[in-house]
C-alpha positions as a printed NumPy array, in Angstrom:
array([[ 47.347, -36.02 ,   3.184],
       [ 49.695, -37.86 ,   5.815],
       [ 53.026, -36.264,   6.552],
       [ 56.079, -38.305,   8.108],
       [ 59.131, -36.796,   9.002],
       [ 62.015, -39.051,  10.366],
       [ 65.235, -37.898,  11.876],
       [ 68.316, -39.602,  11.009],
       [ 71.547, -38.162,  12.096],
       [ 73.493, -40.032,   9.387],
       [ 71.344, -37.916,   6.927],
       [ 73.508, -35.426,   5.202],
       [ 70.621, -33.818,   3.108],
       [ 67.202, -33.468,   3.517],
       [ 65.327, -35.999,   1.294],
       [ 61.852, -35.946,   0.286],
       [ 59.796, -38.761,  -1.133],
       [ 56.154, -38.674,  -2.417],
       [ 54.187, -41.688,  -2.501],
       [ 50.759, -41.576,  -4.433],
       [ 48.686, -43.636,  -6.479],
       [ 48.111, -40.746,  -9.094],
       [ 49.326, -37.465,  -9.804],
       [ 47.17 , -34.837,  -8.353],
       [ 46.72 , -31.284,  -8.423],
       [ 47.292, -31.508,  -4.236],
       [ 50.68 , -33.564,  -5.32 ],
       [ 51.59 , -30.793,  -8.047],
       [ 51.193, -28.306,  -5.717],
       [ 53.565, -29.707,  -3.116],
       [ 55.882, -30.339,  -5.569],
       [ 55.828, -26.989,  -7.085],
       [ 56.071, -25.473,  -3.56 ],
       [ 59.139, -27.747,  -2.5  ],
       [ 60.699, -26.809,  -5.867],
       [ 60.432, -22.809,  -5.469],
       [ 63.247, -21.028,  -4.096],
       [ 62.905, -19.495,  -0.604],
       [ 61.74 , -16.309,  -0.829],
       [ 63.742, -13.422,  -0.119],
       [ 62.288, -11.418,   3.049],
       [ 63.436,  -8.388,   4.187],
       [ 62.761,  -6.835,   7.763],
       [ 62.859,  -3.61 ,   9.299],
       [ 62.22 ,  -1.834,  12.808],
       [ 59.592,   0.539,  13.128],
       [ 59.976,   1.679,  16.53 ],
       [ 60.883,  -1.078,  18.816],
       [ 59.205,  -3.61 ,  16.948],
       [ 60.532,  -5.738,  13.976],
       [ 57.972,  -6.151,  10.762],
       [ 58.529,  -7.78 ,   7.488],
       [ 58.455,  -5.599,   4.742],
       [ 56.748,  -6.33 ,   1.483],
       [ 58.852,  -5.206,  -1.651],
       [ 56.182,  -3.524,  -3.269],
       [ 55.943,  -1.278,  -0.242],
       [ 59.642,  -0.263,  -0.647],
       [ 60.178,   3.338,  -1.906],
       [ 64.182,   3.721,  -0.513],
       [ 66.076,   2.241,   1.889],
       [ 68.396,   3.93 ,   4.09 ],
       [ 70.175,   2.829,   7.782],
       [ 70.333,   4.934,  10.792],
       [ 72.588,   3.858,  13.816],
       [ 73.158,   0.348,  12.498],
       [ 69.595,  -0.487,  12.373]])
C-alpha cells in the first residue's frame, strides 16, 4: 500500500481519498480504522513515571496533590 501526505496551508479540514481497483480486506480495515472514534486514553503517575492505564485495570481513582 502506498501512502501519500500533502501539506496544504489552505486546507481547513483533513480529507482522505482512497484510490483502489477493488475493495479489499486491507482497504476495508483502513476505512474502519479511520472511521473509529479516537480512543479515550487515561494516564497516571507511578512514582515519577507517566503510564498509560488500561480501562479493565481500573478499580478506583483518586487524586493526591493535584496529580
